Short mmCIF file of C-alpha atoms and ligand atoms in Angstrom, two decimals:
data_model
loop_
_atom_site.label_atom_id
_atom_site.label_comp_id
_atom_site.label_asym_id
_atom_site.label_seq_id
_atom_site.Cartn_x
_atom_site.Cartn_y
_atom_site.Cartn_z
CA MET A 16 72.57 103.51 101.16
CA LEU A 17 75.23 106.12 101.86
CA LEU A 18 78.67 104.73 101.01
CA PRO A 19 81.35 104.88 103.74
CA SER A 20 84.08 107.52 103.59
CA SER A 21 86.74 104.89 104.25
CA VAL A 22 87.10 101.12 104.22
CA ARG A 23 89.54 98.78 105.96
CA LEU A 24 91.30 96.28 103.71
CA VAL A 25 92.73 93.07 105.11
CA ASP A 26 95.41 91.69 102.82
CA VAL A 27 95.25 87.92 103.10
CA GLY A 28 97.73 87.32 100.26
CA PRO A 29 100.60 86.00 102.40
CA ARG A 30 98.21 83.44 103.95
CA ASP A 31 95.21 82.72 101.70
CA GLY A 32 97.27 83.53 98.63
CA LEU A 33 100.37 81.49 99.35
CA GLN A 34 98.84 78.56 101.28
CA ASN A 35 97.83 76.92 98.02
CA GLU A 36 101.24 77.16 96.34
CA ALA A 37 102.91 73.80 95.72
CA GLN A 38 106.33 75.31 94.95
CA PRO A 39 108.55 76.21 97.91
CA ILE A 40 108.53 79.92 98.77
CA SER A 41 111.35 81.09 100.99
CA VAL A 42 110.77 82.77 104.33
CA ALA A 43 112.70 85.75 102.94
CA ASP A 44 110.25 86.12 100.03
CA LYS A 45 107.27 85.89 102.38
CA VAL A 46 108.80 88.47 104.72
CA ARG A 47 109.50 90.77 101.79
CA LEU A 48 105.88 90.47 100.67
CA VAL A 49 104.55 91.41 104.10
CA ASP A 50 106.95 94.35 104.43
CA ASP A 51 106.11 95.53 100.89
CA LEU A 52 102.41 95.48 101.76
CA THR A 53 102.83 97.53 104.92
CA ALA A 54 105.08 99.97 103.01
CA ALA A 55 102.18 100.41 100.56
CA GLY A 56 99.90 101.36 103.46
CA LEU A 57 98.13 98.12 104.32
CA ALA A 58 97.31 98.26 108.02
CA TYR A 59 96.15 94.68 108.42
CA ILE A 60 97.98 91.67 107.02
CA GLU A 61 97.17 88.00 107.46
CA VAL A 62 100.73 86.77 107.58
CA GLY A 63 100.36 83.01 107.98
CA SER A 64 98.70 80.05 109.67
CA PHE A 65 99.41 77.92 112.70
CA VAL A 66 97.73 74.82 111.30
CA SER A 67 98.96 71.27 110.82
CA PRO A 68 101.86 71.25 108.32
CA LYS A 69 100.52 67.91 107.09
CA TRP A 70 97.35 69.69 106.00
CA VAL A 71 98.89 72.90 104.64
CA PRO A 72 102.66 72.44 104.17
CA GLN A 73 103.24 75.91 102.70
CA MET A 74 102.32 77.60 106.01
CA ALA A 75 104.86 75.56 108.03
CA GLY A 76 107.31 78.47 108.27
CA SER A 77 104.82 81.01 109.63
CA ALA A 78 106.67 81.55 112.94
CA GLU A 79 109.83 82.42 110.98
CA VAL A 80 107.90 84.89 108.85
CA PHE A 81 106.61 86.63 111.98
CA ALA A 82 110.16 86.69 113.39
CA GLY A 83 111.55 88.18 110.17
CA LEU A 84 109.10 90.96 109.41
CA THR A 85 109.76 94.58 110.29
CA PRO A 86 106.89 95.67 112.54
CA ARG A 87 105.31 99.01 111.68
CA ALA A 88 103.31 101.02 114.17
CA GLY A 89 99.58 100.80 113.63
CA VAL A 90 99.75 97.58 111.58
CA THR A 91 98.03 94.39 112.71
CA TYR A 92 99.87 91.19 111.78
CA ALA A 93 97.45 88.29 112.15
CA ALA A 94 97.46 84.51 111.69
CA LEU A 95 94.96 81.69 111.36
CA ALA A 96 94.64 79.32 114.32
CA PRO A 97 92.31 76.31 114.02
CA ASN A 98 92.59 75.10 117.62
CA LEU A 99 94.23 75.73 121.00
CA ARG A 100 97.57 74.38 119.79
CA GLY A 101 97.48 76.86 116.91
CA LEU A 102 96.89 79.76 119.27
CA GLU A 103 99.67 78.60 121.62
CA ASP A 104 102.10 78.43 118.70
CA ALA A 105 100.90 81.83 117.48
CA LEU A 106 101.40 83.36 120.91
CA ALA A 107 104.91 81.88 121.11
CA ALA A 108 105.62 83.60 117.76
CA GLY A 109 104.42 86.94 119.15
CA VAL A 110 101.24 87.13 117.07
CA GLN A 111 98.90 89.95 118.16
CA GLU A 112 95.69 88.73 116.60
CA VAL A 113 94.37 85.42 115.30
CA ALA A 114 91.49 84.25 113.15
CA VAL A 115 89.45 81.11 113.65
CA PHE A 116 87.57 79.54 110.77
CA ALA A 117 84.31 77.66 110.66
CA ALA A 118 82.17 76.71 107.66
CA ALA A 119 78.56 77.14 106.66
CA SER A 120 78.55 73.67 105.10
CA GLU A 121 79.15 70.40 106.98
CA ALA A 122 81.03 68.74 104.13
CA PHE A 123 83.51 71.61 103.81
CA SER A 124 84.03 71.66 107.57
CA GLN A 125 85.01 67.98 107.47
CA ARG A 126 87.33 68.45 104.50
CA ASN A 127 88.97 71.61 105.81
CA ILE A 128 89.35 71.00 109.53
CA ASN A 129 88.31 67.37 109.92
CA CYS A 130 85.29 67.93 112.17
CA SER A 131 81.66 69.02 112.10
CA ILE A 132 80.61 72.67 112.32
CA GLY A 133 79.37 72.08 115.87
CA ASP A 134 82.63 70.41 116.94
CA SER A 135 84.66 73.22 115.36
CA LEU A 136 82.77 75.80 117.40
CA LYS A 137 83.40 73.72 120.57
CA ARG A 138 87.07 73.46 119.65
CA PHE A 139 87.26 77.25 119.55
CA GLU A 140 86.03 77.62 123.15
CA PRO A 141 89.36 76.93 124.93
CA LEU A 142 91.11 78.98 122.22
CA MET A 143 88.80 81.93 122.89
CA ALA A 144 89.36 81.62 126.65
CA LEU A 145 93.15 81.69 126.26
CA ALA A 146 92.97 84.53 123.73
CA GLN A 147 90.88 86.57 126.13
CA ALA A 148 93.28 85.85 129.00
CA GLU A 149 96.21 86.93 126.81
CA GLY A 150 94.45 90.00 125.43
CA VAL A 151 94.61 88.68 121.86
CA ARG A 152 91.75 89.71 119.59
CA VAL A 153 90.09 87.00 117.53
CA ARG A 154 88.51 87.42 114.13
CA GLY A 155 86.13 84.78 112.79
CA TYR A 156 85.63 83.39 109.30
CA VAL A 157 82.68 81.54 107.89
CA SER A 158 83.59 79.68 104.70
CA CYS A 159 81.35 78.60 101.83
CA VAL A 160 78.82 81.34 102.47
CA LEU A 161 77.68 81.48 98.83
CA GLY A 162 78.29 77.89 97.78
CA CYS A 163 80.18 74.75 98.70
CA PRO A 164 82.37 72.61 96.45
CA TYR A 165 80.84 69.46 97.97
CA GLU A 166 77.25 70.43 98.85
CA GLY A 167 76.48 73.03 96.16
CA THR A 168 73.97 75.64 97.24
CA VAL A 169 74.39 77.25 100.65
CA ARG A 170 71.56 79.42 101.96
CA ALA A 171 72.13 82.65 103.85
CA GLU A 172 69.99 81.13 106.62
CA GLN A 173 72.71 78.47 107.11
CA VAL A 174 75.40 81.13 107.41
CA ALA A 175 73.66 83.34 109.98
CA PRO A 176 73.77 80.93 112.96
CA VAL A 177 77.46 80.18 112.41
CA ALA A 178 78.34 83.88 112.16
CA GLN A 179 76.22 84.55 115.23
CA ALA A 180 77.93 81.74 117.17
CA LEU A 181 81.38 83.13 116.34
CA ARG A 182 80.30 86.61 117.36
CA GLY A 183 78.71 85.19 120.52
CA MET A 184 81.92 83.46 121.59
CA GLY A 185 83.87 86.71 121.30
CA CYS A 186 85.03 87.23 117.72
CA TYR A 187 85.12 91.02 117.27
CA GLU A 188 84.43 90.67 113.54
CA VAL A 189 83.18 87.88 111.32
CA SER A 190 84.37 87.67 107.74
CA LEU A 191 82.00 85.91 105.36
CA GLY A 192 83.95 83.90 102.80
CA ASP A 193 82.80 83.04 99.30
CA THR A 194 85.44 80.33 99.24
CA LEU A 195 84.35 78.96 95.90
CA GLY A 196 83.91 82.34 94.19
CA THR A 197 80.58 81.47 92.60
CA GLY A 198 78.44 84.08 94.36
CA THR A 199 76.85 87.00 92.52
CA ALA A 200 76.05 90.54 93.62
CA GLY A 201 72.42 89.54 94.17
CA ASP A 202 73.46 86.61 96.39
CA THR A 203 75.82 88.90 98.29
CA ARG A 204 73.14 91.48 99.03
CA ARG A 205 70.79 88.78 100.27
CA LEU A 206 73.58 87.26 102.39
CA PHE A 207 74.30 90.50 104.25
CA ASP A 208 70.60 91.29 104.49
CA VAL A 209 69.97 87.96 106.27
CA VAL A 210 73.16 87.70 108.36
CA GLY A 211 72.94 91.41 109.20
CA ARG A 212 69.76 90.69 111.16
CA SER A 213 71.69 88.67 113.77
CA VAL A 214 75.19 90.20 113.58
CA PRO A 215 75.65 94.00 113.34
CA ARG A 216 76.92 94.96 109.90
CA ALA A 217 79.76 96.94 111.47
CA GLN A 218 81.07 93.58 112.70
CA LEU A 219 80.88 91.83 109.34
CA ALA A 220 83.45 91.70 106.56
CA GLY A 221 83.43 90.37 102.99
CA HIS A 222 85.94 87.80 101.71
CA PHE A 223 85.43 87.09 98.03
CA HIS A 224 87.34 84.66 95.86
CA ASP A 225 87.24 85.58 92.19
CA THR A 226 86.76 82.21 90.50
CA TYR A 227 83.76 83.35 88.45
CA GLY A 228 84.98 86.94 88.05
CA GLN A 229 82.29 88.25 90.41
CA ALA A 230 84.40 89.31 93.38
CA LEU A 231 84.67 93.04 92.65
CA ALA A 232 80.94 93.25 91.95
CA ASN A 233 80.39 91.46 95.26
CA VAL A 234 82.57 94.02 97.06
CA TYR A 235 80.42 96.79 95.61
CA ALA A 236 77.22 94.93 96.51
CA SER A 237 78.55 94.60 100.07
CA LEU A 238 79.24 98.34 100.23
CA LEU A 239 75.62 98.92 99.29
CA GLU A 240 74.68 96.69 102.24
CA GLY A 241 76.72 98.80 104.66
CA ILE A 242 79.84 96.59 104.83
CA SER A 243 83.15 98.44 105.09
CA VAL A 244 85.80 95.76 105.74
CA PHE A 245 87.08 93.61 102.89
CA ASP A 246 89.62 90.83 102.60
CA SER A 247 91.65 90.84 99.43
CA SER A 248 94.87 89.41 98.13
CA VAL A 249 97.64 91.39 96.48
CA ALA A 250 98.00 90.35 92.81
CA GLY A 251 94.92 88.16 93.34
CA LEU A 252 97.16 85.44 94.77
CA GLY A 253 95.79 82.15 95.83
CA GLY A 254 93.00 79.68 96.15
CA CYS A 255 92.00 77.30 98.90
CA PRO A 256 93.58 73.84 99.22
CA TYR A 257 90.17 72.40 100.17
CA ALA A 258 88.18 74.06 97.38
CA LYS A 259 89.78 72.64 94.24
CA GLY A 260 89.57 74.93 91.24
CA ALA A 261 88.76 77.99 93.34
CA THR A 262 91.03 80.90 92.47
CA GLY A 263 92.51 83.65 94.57
CA ASN A 264 90.79 86.42 96.43
CA VAL A 265 89.79 89.61 94.70
CA ALA A 266 93.02 91.51 93.98
CA THR A 267 93.77 94.24 96.52
CA GLU A 268 94.90 96.55 93.70
CA ASP A 269 91.51 96.20 91.99
CA VAL A 270 89.64 96.93 95.22
CA VAL A 271 91.80 100.02 95.85
CA TYR A 272 91.09 101.25 92.31
CA LEU A 273 87.35 100.72 92.81
CA MET A 274 87.44 102.62 96.09
CA GLN A 275 89.42 105.48 94.55
CA GLY A 276 86.73 105.83 91.92
CA LEU A 277 84.07 105.98 94.62
CA GLY A 278 86.02 108.56 96.64
CA ILE A 279 86.44 106.05 99.50
CA ASP A 280 89.71 106.20 101.42
CA THR A 281 91.79 103.02 101.84
CA GLY A 282 95.03 104.57 103.10
CA ILE A 283 96.89 102.63 100.40
CA ASP A 284 99.38 103.86 97.79
CA LEU A 285 98.30 102.07 94.61
CA ASP A 286 101.68 102.37 92.85
CA LEU A 287 103.56 100.82 95.78
CA LEU A 288 100.91 98.12 96.02
CA ILE A 289 101.24 97.28 92.33
CA ALA A 290 105.02 97.02 92.77
CA ALA A 291 104.52 94.64 95.72
CA GLY A 292 102.14 92.47 93.71
CA GLN A 293 104.45 92.39 90.71
CA ARG A 294 107.42 91.36 92.85
CA ILE A 295 105.64 88.34 94.37
CA SER A 296 104.17 87.41 90.95
CA ASP A 297 107.73 87.37 89.56
CA VAL A 298 108.90 85.22 92.49
CA LEU A 299 106.10 82.75 91.73
CA GLY A 300 106.79 82.98 88.00
CA ARG A 301 103.20 83.73 87.16
CA ALA A 302 101.07 86.43 85.58
CA ASN A 303 99.85 89.13 87.93
CA GLY A 304 96.22 88.36 88.85
CA SER A 305 95.27 92.02 89.26
CA ARG A 306 93.61 93.55 86.19
CA VAL A 307 94.56 97.04 87.38
CA ALA A 308 98.22 96.04 87.83
CA ARG A 309 98.34 94.43 84.38
CA ALA A 310 96.74 97.45 82.73
CA ARG A 311 99.06 99.90 84.51
CA SER A 312 102.14 97.85 83.61
CA ALA A 313 101.06 97.61 79.96
CA ALA A 314 100.45 101.37 79.84
CA MET A 315 103.89 102.07 81.34
CA ALA A 316 105.61 99.66 78.94
CA SER A 317 104.10 101.43 75.92
CA GLN A 318 105.18 104.91 77.04
P1 HMG B 18 93.33 66.61 112.76
O1 HMG B 18 94.20 65.66 112.00
O2 HMG B 18 91.87 66.29 112.86
O3 HMG B 18 93.84 66.95 114.23
O4 HMG B 18 93.52 68.05 112.12
P2 HMG B 18 94.52 66.17 115.34
O5 HMG B 18 94.24 66.93 116.58
O6 HMG B 18 94.16 64.69 115.27
O7 HMG B 18 96.07 66.32 115.02
C1 HMG B 18 96.69 65.69 113.92
C2 HMG B 18 98.14 66.12 113.88
O8 HMG B 18 98.22 67.52 113.64
C3 HMG B 18 98.90 65.87 115.18
O9 HMG B 18 100.26 65.64 114.85
C4 HMG B 18 98.80 67.21 115.88
O10 HMG B 18 99.85 67.42 116.79
C5 HMG B 18 98.93 68.17 114.71
P3 HMG B 18 100.87 64.16 114.77
O11 HMG B 18 100.64 63.58 116.13
O12 HMG B 18 100.05 63.45 113.70
O13 HMG B 18 102.28 64.38 114.37
N1 HMG B 18 98.29 69.46 114.96
C6 HMG B 18 98.88 70.64 114.69
N2 HMG B 18 100.10 70.93 114.18
C7 HMG B 18 100.39 72.24 114.02
N3 HMG B 18 99.53 73.24 114.33
C8 HMG B 18 98.31 72.96 114.84
C9 HMG B 18 97.96 71.62 115.04
N4 HMG B 18 96.85 71.01 115.50
C10 HMG B 18 97.07 69.69 115.46
N5 HMG B 18 97.47 73.96 115.14
C11 HMG B 18 93.45 70.45 112.12
C12 HMG B 18 92.78 69.16 112.58
C13 HMG B 18 92.49 71.59 112.35
C14 HMG B 18 94.74 70.64 112.89
C15 HMG B 18 93.75 70.27 110.60
O14 HMG B 18 92.58 69.89 109.94
C16 HMG B 18 94.28 71.54 110.00
O15 HMG B 18 95.37 71.99 110.33
N6 HMG B 18 93.55 72.13 109.05
C17 HMG B 18 93.96 73.38 108.44
C18 HMG B 18 93.16 73.64 107.24
C19 HMG B 18 93.55 74.98 106.64
O16 HMG B 18 94.47 75.66 107.06
N7 HMG B 18 92.80 75.34 105.57
C20 HMG B 18 93.03 76.54 104.87
C21 HMG B 18 92.64 77.76 105.62
S1 HMG B 18 90.88 78.06 105.66
C22 HMG B 18 90.56 78.99 104.22
O17 HMG B 18 91.41 79.14 103.40
C23 HMG B 18 89.22 79.68 104.10
C24 HMG B 18 89.29 81.18 104.40
O18 HMG B 18 90.21 81.83 103.53
C25 HMG B 18 87.91 81.81 104.21
C26 HMG B 18 87.26 81.47 102.87
O19 HMG B 18 87.86 81.67 101.80
O20 HMG B 18 86.12 80.98 102.95
C27 HMG B 18 89.72 81.44 105.84
MG1 MG B 19 89.78 82.39 101.49
#
């Protein structure tokens, strides 16, 4: 397989990364993170969520974050919306693009959005209709594509119909999420092989949590399967509130470093990105989750 000359990275740190944080994070710190990421060259940021604040309290201030950020030309600022209400609130906040999220496992669907997979897809129908009427693009997620915290094994054959349904209802791209971070490179290749038979690979993305340390290998395995859009989280922030023990997404810095080594363009300035990740890690009072950032900082400190 010929590798792509460029990839598109979606930084989900401000959403997937911060949604799991119990400590309060100010709107100003969230805004700074988003602006730092776009300054580093990220062209797609998942800024927040318009979900129930009872379910995910940390995302309650998402409208304020959208109001506070400094828009840059050519950057997409997106948000999660689980239902029509979420899209309406997102539209009121001026959001240009939203993402809906379904699961490949029934138990996770119930825990995450309180309904079955089938009901979640039905719930998206009025959302999709309004989005289309408003000219808002919708991205789709399928969670638990390589394992479920409640059901264990998830087969690629379970993922394909959900991805196909999202595509069929108008999602321009479907991101396959290893929510739990247990998947291996072999699982990842099989996943895209199977799902790629019903959804074109150009419309699929990879979203890998790094719980088992496999995420970067899974990104590379996805490249070999013809995938060229990846979700990642600056400083490896995060986890999912409904997948206990799962850690953050693969660190954006580490993905950029991998791509540099492969001669694949990301449009991102690694030094500025590392600075952005270090700043938010300091705000959270925690070690930077990017191996590349830690290594670079250690090398600079010893100079
Ligand atoms: P529900 O309780 O079944 O819904 O929640 P409901 O319609 O009965 O409403 C309950 C209350 O929520 C009502 O308020 C509604 O008004 C309110 P009350 O009358 O009790 O005061 N409500 C809302 N409030 C704000 N925004 C809304 C909204 N909708 C209803 N949009 C619901 C169903 C989907 C709302 C809930 O389950 C929910 O918000 N879940 C969010 C879960 C979530 O955000 N999970 C994390 C993101 S997914 C993820 O991380 C995975 C991903 O990264 C990919 C991967 O890694 O695999 C994407
Ligand atoms: Mg996730």
